[in-house]
Short mmCIF file of C-alpha atoms in Angstrom, two decimals:
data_model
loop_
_atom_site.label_atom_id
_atom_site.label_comp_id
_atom_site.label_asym_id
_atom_site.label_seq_id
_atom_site.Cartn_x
_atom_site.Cartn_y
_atom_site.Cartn_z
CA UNK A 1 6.28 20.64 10.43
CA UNK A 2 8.08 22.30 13.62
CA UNK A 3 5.38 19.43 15.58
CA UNK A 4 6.43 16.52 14.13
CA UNK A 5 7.71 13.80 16.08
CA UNK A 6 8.34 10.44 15.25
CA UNK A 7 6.00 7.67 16.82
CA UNK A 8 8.41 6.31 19.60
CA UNK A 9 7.74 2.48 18.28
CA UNK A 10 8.68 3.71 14.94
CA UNK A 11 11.74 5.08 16.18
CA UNK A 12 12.46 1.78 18.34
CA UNK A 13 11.79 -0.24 15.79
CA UNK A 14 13.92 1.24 12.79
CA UNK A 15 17.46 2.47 12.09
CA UNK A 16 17.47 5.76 10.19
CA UNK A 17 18.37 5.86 6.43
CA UNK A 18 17.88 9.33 5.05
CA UNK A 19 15.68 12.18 4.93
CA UNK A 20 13.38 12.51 1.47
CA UNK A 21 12.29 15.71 0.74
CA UNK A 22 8.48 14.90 2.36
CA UNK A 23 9.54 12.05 4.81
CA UNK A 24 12.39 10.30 6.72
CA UNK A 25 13.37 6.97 5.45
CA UNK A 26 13.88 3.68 7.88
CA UNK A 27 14.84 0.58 7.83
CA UNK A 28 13.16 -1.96 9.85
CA UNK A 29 15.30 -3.88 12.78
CA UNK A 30 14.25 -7.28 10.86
CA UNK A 31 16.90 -9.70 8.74
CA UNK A 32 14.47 -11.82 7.45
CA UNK A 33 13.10 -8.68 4.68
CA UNK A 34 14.93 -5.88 3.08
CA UNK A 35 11.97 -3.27 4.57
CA UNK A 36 11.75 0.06 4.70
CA UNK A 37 9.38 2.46 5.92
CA UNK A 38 8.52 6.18 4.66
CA UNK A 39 7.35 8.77 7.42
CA UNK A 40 6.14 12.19 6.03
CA UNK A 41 7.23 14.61 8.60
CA UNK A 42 3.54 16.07 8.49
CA UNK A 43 2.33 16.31 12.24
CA UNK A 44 -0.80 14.36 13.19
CA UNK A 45 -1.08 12.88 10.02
CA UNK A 46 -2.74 9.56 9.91
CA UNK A 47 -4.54 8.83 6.34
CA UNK A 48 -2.73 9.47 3.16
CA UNK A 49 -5.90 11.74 2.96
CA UNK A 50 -4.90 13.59 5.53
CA UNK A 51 -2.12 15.24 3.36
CA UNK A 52 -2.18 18.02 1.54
CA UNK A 53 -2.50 17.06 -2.23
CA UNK A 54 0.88 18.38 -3.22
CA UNK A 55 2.50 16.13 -0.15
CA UNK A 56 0.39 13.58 -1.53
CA UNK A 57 2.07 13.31 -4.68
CA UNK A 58 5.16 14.14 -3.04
CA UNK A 59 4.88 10.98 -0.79
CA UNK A 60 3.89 8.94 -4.06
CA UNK A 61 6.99 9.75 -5.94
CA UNK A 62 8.72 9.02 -2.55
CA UNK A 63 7.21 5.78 -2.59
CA UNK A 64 8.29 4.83 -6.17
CA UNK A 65 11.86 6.08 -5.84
CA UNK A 66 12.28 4.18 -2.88
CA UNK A 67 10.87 1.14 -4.58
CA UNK A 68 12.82 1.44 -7.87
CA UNK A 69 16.13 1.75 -5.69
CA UNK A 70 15.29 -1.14 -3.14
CA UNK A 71 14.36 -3.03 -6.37
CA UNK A 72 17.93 -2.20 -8.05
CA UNK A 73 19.75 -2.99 -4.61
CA UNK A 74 18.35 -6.34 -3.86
CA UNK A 75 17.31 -8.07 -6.72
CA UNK A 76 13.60 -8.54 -5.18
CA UNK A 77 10.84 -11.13 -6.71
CA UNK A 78 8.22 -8.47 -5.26
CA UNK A 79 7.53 -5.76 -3.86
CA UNK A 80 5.27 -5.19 -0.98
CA UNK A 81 3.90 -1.49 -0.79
CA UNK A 82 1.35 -0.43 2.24
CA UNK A 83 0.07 2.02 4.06
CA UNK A 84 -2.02 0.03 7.28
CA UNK A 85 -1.85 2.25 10.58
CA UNK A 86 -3.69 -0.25 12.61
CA UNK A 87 -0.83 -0.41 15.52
CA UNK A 88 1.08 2.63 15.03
CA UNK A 89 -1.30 5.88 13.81
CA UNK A 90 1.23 7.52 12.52
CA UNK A 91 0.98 7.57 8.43
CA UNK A 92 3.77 5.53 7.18
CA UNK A 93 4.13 3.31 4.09
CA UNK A 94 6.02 0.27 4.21
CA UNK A 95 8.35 -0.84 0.94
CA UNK A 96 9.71 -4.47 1.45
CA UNK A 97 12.03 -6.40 -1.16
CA UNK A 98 10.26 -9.67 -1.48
CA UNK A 99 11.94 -13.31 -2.53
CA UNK A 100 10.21 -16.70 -3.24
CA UNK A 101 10.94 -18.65 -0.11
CA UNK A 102 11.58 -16.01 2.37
CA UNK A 103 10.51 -16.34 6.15
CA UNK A 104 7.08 -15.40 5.42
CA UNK A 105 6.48 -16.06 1.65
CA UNK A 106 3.80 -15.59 0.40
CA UNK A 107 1.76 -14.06 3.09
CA UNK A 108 2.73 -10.65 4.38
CA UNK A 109 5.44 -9.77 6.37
CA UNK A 110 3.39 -8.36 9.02
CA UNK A 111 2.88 -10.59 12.11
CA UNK A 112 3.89 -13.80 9.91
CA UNK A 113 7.13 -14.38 11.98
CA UNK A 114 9.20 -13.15 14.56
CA UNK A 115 11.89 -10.41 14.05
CA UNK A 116 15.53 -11.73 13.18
CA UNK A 117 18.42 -9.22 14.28
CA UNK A 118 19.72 -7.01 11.17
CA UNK A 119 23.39 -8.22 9.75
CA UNK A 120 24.60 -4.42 11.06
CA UNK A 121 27.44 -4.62 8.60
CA UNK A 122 24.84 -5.58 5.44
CA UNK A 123 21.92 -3.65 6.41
CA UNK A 124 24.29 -0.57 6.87
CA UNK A 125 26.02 -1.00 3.17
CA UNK A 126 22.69 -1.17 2.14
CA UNK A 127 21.48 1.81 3.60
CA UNK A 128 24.23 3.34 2.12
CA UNK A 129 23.89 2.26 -1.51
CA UNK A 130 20.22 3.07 -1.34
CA UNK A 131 21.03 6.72 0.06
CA UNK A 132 23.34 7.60 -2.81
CA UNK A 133 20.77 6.53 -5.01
CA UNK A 134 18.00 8.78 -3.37
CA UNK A 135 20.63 11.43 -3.11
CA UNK A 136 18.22 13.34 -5.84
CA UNK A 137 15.42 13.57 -3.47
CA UNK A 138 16.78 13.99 -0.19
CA UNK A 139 16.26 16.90 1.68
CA UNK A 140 19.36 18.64 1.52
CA UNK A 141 19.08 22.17 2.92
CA UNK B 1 -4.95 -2.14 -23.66
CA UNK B 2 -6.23 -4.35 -25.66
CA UNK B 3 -4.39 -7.41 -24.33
CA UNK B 4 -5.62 -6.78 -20.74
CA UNK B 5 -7.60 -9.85 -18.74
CA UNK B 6 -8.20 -9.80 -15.43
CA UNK B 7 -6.88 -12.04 -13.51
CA UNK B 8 -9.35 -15.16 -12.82
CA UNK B 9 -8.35 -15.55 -9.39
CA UNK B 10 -9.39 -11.96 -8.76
CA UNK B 11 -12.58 -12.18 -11.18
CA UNK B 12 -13.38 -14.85 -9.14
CA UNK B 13 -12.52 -13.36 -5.67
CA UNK B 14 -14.67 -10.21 -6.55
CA UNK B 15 -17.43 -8.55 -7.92
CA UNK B 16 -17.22 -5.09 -10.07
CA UNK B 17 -17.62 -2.18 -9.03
CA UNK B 18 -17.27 0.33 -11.63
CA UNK B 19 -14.38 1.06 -14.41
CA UNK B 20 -12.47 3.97 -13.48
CA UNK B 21 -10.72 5.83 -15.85
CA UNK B 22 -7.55 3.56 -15.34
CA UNK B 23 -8.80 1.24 -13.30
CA UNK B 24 -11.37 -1.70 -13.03
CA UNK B 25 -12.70 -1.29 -9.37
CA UNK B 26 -13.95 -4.67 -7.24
CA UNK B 27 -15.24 -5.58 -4.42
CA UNK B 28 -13.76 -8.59 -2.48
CA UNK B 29 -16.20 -11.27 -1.85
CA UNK B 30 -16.03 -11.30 2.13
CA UNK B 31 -18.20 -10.20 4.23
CA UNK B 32 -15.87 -9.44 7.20
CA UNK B 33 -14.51 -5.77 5.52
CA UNK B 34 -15.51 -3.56 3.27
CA UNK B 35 -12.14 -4.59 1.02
CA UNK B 36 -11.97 -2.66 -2.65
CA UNK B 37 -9.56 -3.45 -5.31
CA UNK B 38 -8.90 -1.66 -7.86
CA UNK B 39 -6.80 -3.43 -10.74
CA UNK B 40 -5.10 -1.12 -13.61
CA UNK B 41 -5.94 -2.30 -17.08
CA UNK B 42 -2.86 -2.20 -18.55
CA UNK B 43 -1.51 -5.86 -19.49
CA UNK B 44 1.66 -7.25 -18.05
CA UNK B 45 1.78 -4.84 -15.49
CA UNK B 46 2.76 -6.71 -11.89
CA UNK B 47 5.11 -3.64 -9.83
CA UNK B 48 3.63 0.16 -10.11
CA UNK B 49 7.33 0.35 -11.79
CA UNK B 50 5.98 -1.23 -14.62
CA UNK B 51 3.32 1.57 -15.11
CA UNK B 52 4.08 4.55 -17.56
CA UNK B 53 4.61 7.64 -14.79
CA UNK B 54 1.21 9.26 -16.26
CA UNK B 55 -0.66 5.73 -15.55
CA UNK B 56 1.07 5.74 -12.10
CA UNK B 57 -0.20 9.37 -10.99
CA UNK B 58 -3.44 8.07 -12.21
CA UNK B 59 -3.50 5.20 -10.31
CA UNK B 60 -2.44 6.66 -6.97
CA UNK B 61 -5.25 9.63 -8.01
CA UNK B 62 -7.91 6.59 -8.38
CA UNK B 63 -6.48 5.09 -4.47
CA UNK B 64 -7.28 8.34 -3.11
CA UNK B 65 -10.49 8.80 -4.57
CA UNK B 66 -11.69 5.58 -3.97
CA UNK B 67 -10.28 5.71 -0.25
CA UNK B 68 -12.28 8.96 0.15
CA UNK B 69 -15.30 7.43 -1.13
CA UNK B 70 -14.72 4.20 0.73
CA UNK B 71 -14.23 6.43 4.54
CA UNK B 72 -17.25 8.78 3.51
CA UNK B 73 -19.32 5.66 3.39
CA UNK B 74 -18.35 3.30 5.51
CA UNK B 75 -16.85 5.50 8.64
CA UNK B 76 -13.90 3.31 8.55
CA UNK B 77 -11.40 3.52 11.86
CA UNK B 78 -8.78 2.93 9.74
CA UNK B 79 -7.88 2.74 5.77
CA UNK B 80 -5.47 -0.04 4.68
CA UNK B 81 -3.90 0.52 1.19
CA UNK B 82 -1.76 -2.40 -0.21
CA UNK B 83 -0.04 -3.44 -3.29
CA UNK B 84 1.42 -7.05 -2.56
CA UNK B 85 0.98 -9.41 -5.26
CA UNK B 86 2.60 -12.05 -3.66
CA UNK B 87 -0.04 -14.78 -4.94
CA UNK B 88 -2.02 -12.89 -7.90
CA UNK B 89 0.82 -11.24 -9.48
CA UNK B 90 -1.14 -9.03 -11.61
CA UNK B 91 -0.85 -5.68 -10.41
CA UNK B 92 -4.04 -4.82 -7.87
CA UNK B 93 -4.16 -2.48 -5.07
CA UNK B 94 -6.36 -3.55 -1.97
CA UNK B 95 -8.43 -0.34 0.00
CA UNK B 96 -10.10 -1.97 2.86
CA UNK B 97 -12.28 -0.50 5.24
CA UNK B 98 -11.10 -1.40 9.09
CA UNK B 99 -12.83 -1.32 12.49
CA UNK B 100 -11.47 -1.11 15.67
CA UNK B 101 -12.98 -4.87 16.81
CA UNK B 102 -13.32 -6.29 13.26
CA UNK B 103 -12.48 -9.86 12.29
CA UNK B 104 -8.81 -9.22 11.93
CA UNK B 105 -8.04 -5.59 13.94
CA UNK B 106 -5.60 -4.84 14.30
CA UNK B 107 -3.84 -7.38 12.00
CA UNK B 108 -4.02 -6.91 8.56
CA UNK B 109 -6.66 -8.64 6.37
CA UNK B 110 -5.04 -11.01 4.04
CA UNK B 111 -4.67 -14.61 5.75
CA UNK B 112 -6.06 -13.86 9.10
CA UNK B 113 -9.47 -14.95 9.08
CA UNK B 114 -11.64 -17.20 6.26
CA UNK B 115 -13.59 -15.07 4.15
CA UNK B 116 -17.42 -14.55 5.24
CA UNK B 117 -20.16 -14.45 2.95
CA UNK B 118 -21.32 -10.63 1.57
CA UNK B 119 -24.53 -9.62 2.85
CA UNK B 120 -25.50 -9.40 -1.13
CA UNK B 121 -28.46 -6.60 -0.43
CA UNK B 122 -25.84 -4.24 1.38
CA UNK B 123 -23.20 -4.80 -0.94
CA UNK B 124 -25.27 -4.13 -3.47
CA UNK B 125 -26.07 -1.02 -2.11
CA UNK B 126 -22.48 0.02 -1.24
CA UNK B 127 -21.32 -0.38 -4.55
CA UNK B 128 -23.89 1.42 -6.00
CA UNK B 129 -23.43 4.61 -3.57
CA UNK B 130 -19.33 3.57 -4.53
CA UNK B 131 -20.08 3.58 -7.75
CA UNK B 132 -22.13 7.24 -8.04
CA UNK B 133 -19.55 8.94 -5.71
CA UNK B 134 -16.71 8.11 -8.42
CA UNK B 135 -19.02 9.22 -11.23
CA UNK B 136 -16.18 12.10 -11.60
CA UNK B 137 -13.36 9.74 -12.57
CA UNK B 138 -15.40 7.12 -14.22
CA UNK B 139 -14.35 5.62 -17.54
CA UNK B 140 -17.24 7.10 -19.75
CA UNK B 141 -16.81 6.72 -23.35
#
């Protein structure tokens, strides 16, 4: 773990929410989706494979409390869970809050439109709110 | 469990695999990926929320299994795992096989490209070789 550094694009392209147990969670730079990202702070991994079974099902329950609270928080028609890698290699799983009629609806977010800038004041109540709610898995020393 | 149908869109999409212990497993009718689904059979389910937690740990056990089957036999570049749901809401979760130079790389699969016809001899033999490397978590009586 003393290794692991967060792909640079990652970095550029999120504001940080909190750190789960297994991975840091961010919030993409983009207004048109709620989205988050999970990052296990594994170095070099790429594959959910390439995780150690127990970080495995770590990064699973990750993935479902982050869902359930992004759920709770927005109101969302969908949910959008993936793990792709093709761009950045780093393993990371998206979790976006989907609506009927948003900018990309009902193809993926990924590549469907340009980036919008974040409301700052919104997107940081909301990355509040959904911190308090992961309080139970965050990685509190 | 009784009240479970899959979804004709997807029936239609795909043709099966094998039926994992949870899960029906399919294979997407396009020739451009090797693109696995595998669809829980529990009815009404749409979010992995709506799964009991034993079902979900079961379902993410079945994505890893069938993603380590899927890489040992393809030599995928790349895994992409995806629950969207955007159009077929019943829940599904897509594994797909990507190459560095393949129709869509490095965008993701769904809506970049038309679908291709599957080579039916090689798919045939795919999910056969699919279908005896799951043997372990299959849904014998």
């Amino acid at each position: 773990m003393t290794d692991f550094h967060l792909d640079p694009r990652l970095a550029g392209d999120t504001v940080p929410v909190v750190d789960l147990a297994l991975s840091a969670l961010l919030m993409m730079r983009d207004g048109n989706y709620p989205w988050l990202i999970l990052v296990p702070r594994r170095a070099g991994a790429v594959e959910i494979l390439d995780l150690e079974p127990t970080d495995r099902a770590r990064l699973w329950a990750e993935v479902e409390a982050v869902a359930a609270a992004l759920a709770a928080e927005t109101g969302a028609d969908k949910l959008n869970v993936a793990a792709l890698g093709n761009v950045v290699s780093q393993l990371h799983v998206h979790v976006v809050a989907r609506f009927r009629g948003d900018a990309a609806w009902p193809a993926p977010v990924w590549g469907k439109v340009p980036a919008t800038p974040l409301d700052e004041m919104k997107a940081a109540a909301l990355r509040d709110r959904l911190s308090a709610r992961l309080s139970g898995t965050r990685n509190d020393p």
